[in-house]
């Protein structure tokens, strides 16, 4: 045990086998990892209310189930993203209470229902094809203790649909905007409100959409200054960033 | 002379030195270029009202002036795009009546003032930095005989500015939209109206704008179906396409 | 109900509980969405003769059938693009009169046979592999009420094939050109005629064709000024833009 | 005047020339822009404490001075980013009290010294070459009423320098991280703390750094979930997003 | 019939109903396509010894068989590239004498065994994975009447293998070099000999090979001046270009 | 036989049928390949302890088994990378003693157990998904006669995990670092130690990770100067380079 | 001297100090470079009529002059490409007879006027801006002893200009085609003739032309099979390849 | 002072004011940076013989001189890369003994002449234009205490030049290979020897060389397994990596 070697130092000082100066000198040469666990403690406190997360894509149902079961023992919420029905079948057998959120392609286990967020998070999507990514953001934010509202299918080519819900958006403390194709929606939303907008490019579209690159570039170049961006299709990341902001 | 060889064939037929059938057979083997000039005539008719155009970038003032003078002899409108003040000084000495359109970086000579366009062309720009490209489109469309209106600085991050002019846009027969950065404006404009929208990506922006690529991709992936796209910064092309449509 | 709050304002004015000036002031603060439905009406008028459209790719047969049935109730033409045989089997059971256009990979329901287009739209393709995209353009333009002619397999490496049909092209009011590989055909066609050319890059080719990027870049850089471009493989978009132009 | 037409409606209702129902019906058909100014008011409120901003790059000293003077009349803070010494000389003559922030390449006019931010914003930079971008973020956040601390030259290749300041970072409510080359710093910082991290890729580096693309991609793919990204070299955007978050 | 209208002209001239000059004038206005068939004749002569070619990829066995049968009626060699065993089974039933070249993934029908090439074509490949592309080049060149030799697996990381066959290469009139990965072999081969080298990048490799782009760029930048390049994996194109050169 | 022609020369000199000078002259004109085998010998010496290697991807089980068997006759270690279970089944039947390293996706035959490496090679991975690539590096280095240690799942977002093992890393003579996503780990590791670091970008990640390009660019731009890079997912290459260094 | 060590071997054999077998064995271990000079001789022969070439770009006038003078001593033609007027001034002082080819940006010294080429090389350019690259090809081919003809400004958007010169092109033994923008011209030219076409993409164009990439991709994907491609703006390479072909 | 707080802990334990267990608990909560300096010591030892380095590009002469002077006080070798003559003039005035290495574009101050390297480092370059990068590698390796040899202008298109020096290369313990254009040289060199090869892509070339990307990709895909790669034009990095290896 690491702490042991330090405790021993103190014992030697106490027993006057070692002067305080020599002890400091020795401490300097103790390998770094002897104090490493402090960081973990610190981290643990910092992560209160953060769910345990599994990225399921490319894992076998058995692997997902095994990791899910192990994480479930920590007593926190558990979230498996990019999950399939088959993976859920395996998890369900291993962990009571796990549920499949079909639209979000996510398996969730809800233990901690504390509300950590101070306001409303609204998740906006441009088209119906962006919904899986948007739902991943919704589930993530909910599991992290936030009140979440959805506003879907309000893309910029029919700008009146978005404007008709402007009041709803204005009530939000953080807004997540998911859009593929040209990725223009975050700029328009960002111009309507004064709170942070988290933009998620989606890989929706074809041809020169290039699996989300067009949307990503569009969002990086947003002319609205309150917009920042996460990775393509990264609904989880958007939900996480929004939750971290909403706790402030 | 090419026509000569054909005339000779007819003369031989007339003189009965050759039967019509043999003449047809010989004609088949005449090289193609003997009839080539016909195409030029045909082309000329088709191009009524089209200006003579010089792409000035990378040319010396003397070169621009020499070409401008030569083209001015055809009696049509002349347009030199991407021109500098120095190039204009050279042209002014060579051709009376040439004017410099500062905002459009263009030298123009207006001879033909016939109105070829059937309706209004509106040129919309997202930001003030897009104006040089927008003005190139305006000048091109005017020189090709169209009534043109400008609607500048109506980018999507302040969507109310655009909406406040919706009625003005609705009166147009063709709309040109110039935008850099995320290139989202054509989608919004396209969704508001039912006429053709010509989108021009501009190289405005920095970082991941990549000299107009972000805007270009955004426009290629526009979710409004009445949008088609021309090359980056190609205000001339947009004005030309719009004029061709407006003559229909 | 939104209109209710406005009607109440008028009632108060009528009852002299409110002066017109105060009413105007209050109206200014009414949320925007109270008037939103007006836009929808306006939009509806504008879209006369436009088909209802489903992008079928990535949807299950059941999903396509359900959406198709719902849209069919509007009494307009319905078009499902990128459809498979299996999707058609599901639609056929749900909607009488739906037909499968094999070459265009489209399911169509034709209700409105009004001719909205004023002239001929010609769809040109470079190779036989471009035909699915070209056919998508053809079906779209037909469903939007246009007379359409096809001119296929006239790529630039055998330029005489194209030239042999120049008269046919010259009769068109709008021309759509679909080409993969180097995407050179729109420039050649654009140089032969004086009407708008809508270029569609296709993902035909291999190696450095990069799924249509080579063709897209080629078309963006067309040296013919009457050419504008839509997204890779976007036959629907080309048909739509051409139809919008042909109604002018 | 737009409001006039609405006032007239109310007057007619009051005079009983029009029933409330008919007035509502007429109102629906009034053009949208008649109410547009309301939006501007709304926007104005929302933007309290936001500075007026000029992107100076590519503008002449005279242009910058003219716009700066005009904006200075609104009584708010004014910020000109990407400014040169020559531009500042011009501004200084036009506007009393304007100062040049050399390291940030910014001209500022400080009027509003209200503290809008609720906590500390720390701006971290990887190398000394990232400092201009970092300083732009610092100045922006300060002008928007935030307390800001700097932590510079703590790149990942000497990880102990960063770790030595971990406590300082932990006190922050929002952290901005500027890094070029491989753009790895935001991931490391994000892993150390639980608050939002705004990552700014800089165009520092050479060869395969590709003017900031390597850093941008690195940050988009950050393995720390509390990181979101703004455009390359966009210190202003990072300062703005951080300020918006810090007001929550 | 087109020729008819021309014959009529001649008849009118002969009957003196038309002067030769007027006939020429009329001829100018005859549509181009009336003479178009001449080009086809010309083309046919030019293509003596060129095989009929089918690009089989993406076609059904039935389609390949039908086209193959049709082309086989011209009495020339027929070549179907990128063919599968299933496609060959279909062709075999339709066309006697068709053979499957397994290594080249090609179906061939050899009718014309004239030797058109004046010298030897050597096909060099860097690795064993490049062989399918190399064999496509071999078969193409053989079908076009050339003597072909193979030199495989002589990549640059074992330069002695290549040097050991230098004399063999030196006997060639044209050399085709197929290489994936870094695409360095054509430069080395080009430096050893004084005849034309046709370089074919192959999509062999992984990671940053990017499906042949690395090899393509390498070959475009070859420091040997006698190298020109065809498309990625385009063994057919290389064989064709080499054959055209070898007939000179 | 090549050597024969040279031996004949010597015999002629010995028999005084040829002067030494003439023999030298003749030797100059002997084809190069007559001496080529010397190189192979030389090469063989140089490659002592290097395994025979098969890149199995894209090969049939039968092909892998046949090549494996053939190489196994040289008496050296044999390594088949990117192998599947099916390929191993085929190899197992053909070669006694072949084993499947599941985690590394490799088939190995260990004959030579000499320790060629002078120190320890440590293989570090950022995440669990990088393990297949890391294991390929481990197996390669082991087969080439090195002592290898693993240090997995120590990515930069939890920097304490890495620091806790700093002493372990410090004992290494060469370090291999495998990382996907932003590829930041090699920079951090490189900054902690003074020995060579071989960085391997992996194709782990999604969205803007672009199959390893983000990681590759990150590593190319590493701010630690003791880092060099091999191809994406190229665990074999990393193991090979590290082994070559560790023999010095 | 290398040959010395071999001669010594023969002397020892002659003196019977060494058996032929031992001599062969020793020869095998002689370093490779002892025979290296033979290659140089061989190469020299092979390069008869090839000019000495300097790539002047980025060199000082003094450097160009010094290298030019040195190469001029070999008695062959000398060609300095990408040269400036200043570089020529320096060369002119150092080498009598050197001339500046303005349009080709080349300095030439013509010594060898032998005609090595067997037929005509025609250099075709799409636009006037492609002429510098085309002229570099012309000068290169002329210096390498070929008869060259120019055919400029025959781009595909005015296809009749090209067709009018078809007969001229048909007389050529090799054709070089220079084109920027969409790079379509080589496909059209390739389709008209049966001889090899060397395509040169030029960096002419703007926006999405990407300094010649659009043209390069277009040419790589040419649908004419007799086309191969050299690097962007590489007129020298095209002239060299064409010359090498024309000597066959 | 940080150590102070720790010493205080020991003093309290010694004075029995604190039990060893409580002291350990308190230590855990001491901020990390209290031990940070230990790391710096460790680092310092590790870096014996490493030069102090300045990347001069983009810095003013005064800045370079100031930093150079400051670093010179550490008593180690100092290296300023990418330096200009003007920067050297400033340094020379500030630091006695500083010298300008023209070919390497570097300013050096040599203090430590200990030989740290165990063998020879050879720096190979493909063309004369690669020499500045190669020289940067040479100077770096020399300053880090290595014996270095140069082998320049041995590109793959004249493979005999390289082969003629094979014995020289074979004596090396590490080889650095600098090459632009297609970047093929490292593969060939790597195949000739059994020691580590550090490849440096250079930005030499034009057109599709893309400022070194073609060379970078070529080297990443090297078919020689003993090759690893550093950033484009990064001669310093190559010299550093080679030095670190050569000390092992």
XYZ file of C-alpha atoms in Angstrom, chain C residues 155-160 163 166 181-185 187-192 205-210 213-214 217-224, chain G residues 155-160 163 166 181-185 187-192 205-210 213-214 217-224:
70
model
C -20.420 11.839 -72.468
C -17.622 14.121 -73.618
C -15.184 11.422 -74.709
C -17.471 10.806 -77.678
C -18.432 14.414 -78.279
C -20.134 13.630 -81.617
C -23.427 17.237 -80.963
C -27.771 19.641 -80.292
C -16.112 10.941 -63.264
C -14.655 14.274 -64.423
C -18.023 16.058 -64.592
C -17.145 17.831 -67.813
C -20.467 17.477 -69.631
C -19.528 22.839 -69.461
C -19.899 21.485 -72.975
C -23.705 21.578 -72.860
C -23.626 25.037 -71.275
C -21.487 26.295 -74.130
C -23.956 25.034 -76.739
C -16.490 6.422 -61.033
C -13.785 4.903 -58.888
C -10.359 5.715 -57.525
C -9.783 9.448 -57.586
C -13.455 10.084 -58.400
C -13.918 10.141 -54.638
C -16.077 15.027 -55.406
C -14.090 15.142 -58.652
C -15.308 20.310 -58.249
C -15.319 20.063 -62.020
C -18.829 21.505 -62.175
C -18.156 24.252 -59.623
C -15.316 25.360 -61.898
C -17.271 25.134 -65.095
C -16.045 27.552 -67.700
C -19.616 27.950 -68.976
C -11.849 25.241 -74.104
C -14.895 22.992 -73.864
C -17.456 25.735 -73.217
C -17.031 26.740 -76.868
C -16.631 23.259 -78.265
C -16.891 24.456 -81.888
C -13.850 20.904 -83.459
C -9.867 18.567 -85.387
C -10.731 24.969 -63.935
C -12.682 21.737 -64.535
C -9.956 20.103 -66.606
C -12.410 18.671 -69.123
C -10.512 19.316 -72.327
C -11.375 13.949 -72.284
C -12.840 15.678 -75.302
C -9.527 15.699 -77.183
C -8.889 12.087 -76.187
C -12.224 11.092 -77.633
C -11.430 12.698 -80.989
C -9.144 29.221 -61.730
C -10.292 30.397 -58.350
C -12.544 29.362 -55.491
C -13.163 25.643 -55.648
C -10.478 25.203 -58.310
C -8.124 24.740 -55.370
C -6.838 20.041 -57.708
C -10.213 20.234 -59.443
C -9.118 15.085 -60.307
C -11.055 15.746 -63.493
C -8.178 14.444 -65.600
C -7.524 11.401 -63.398
C -11.161 10.464 -63.961
C -11.135 11.110 -67.661
C -13.611 8.945 -69.527
C -11.206 8.815 -72.500
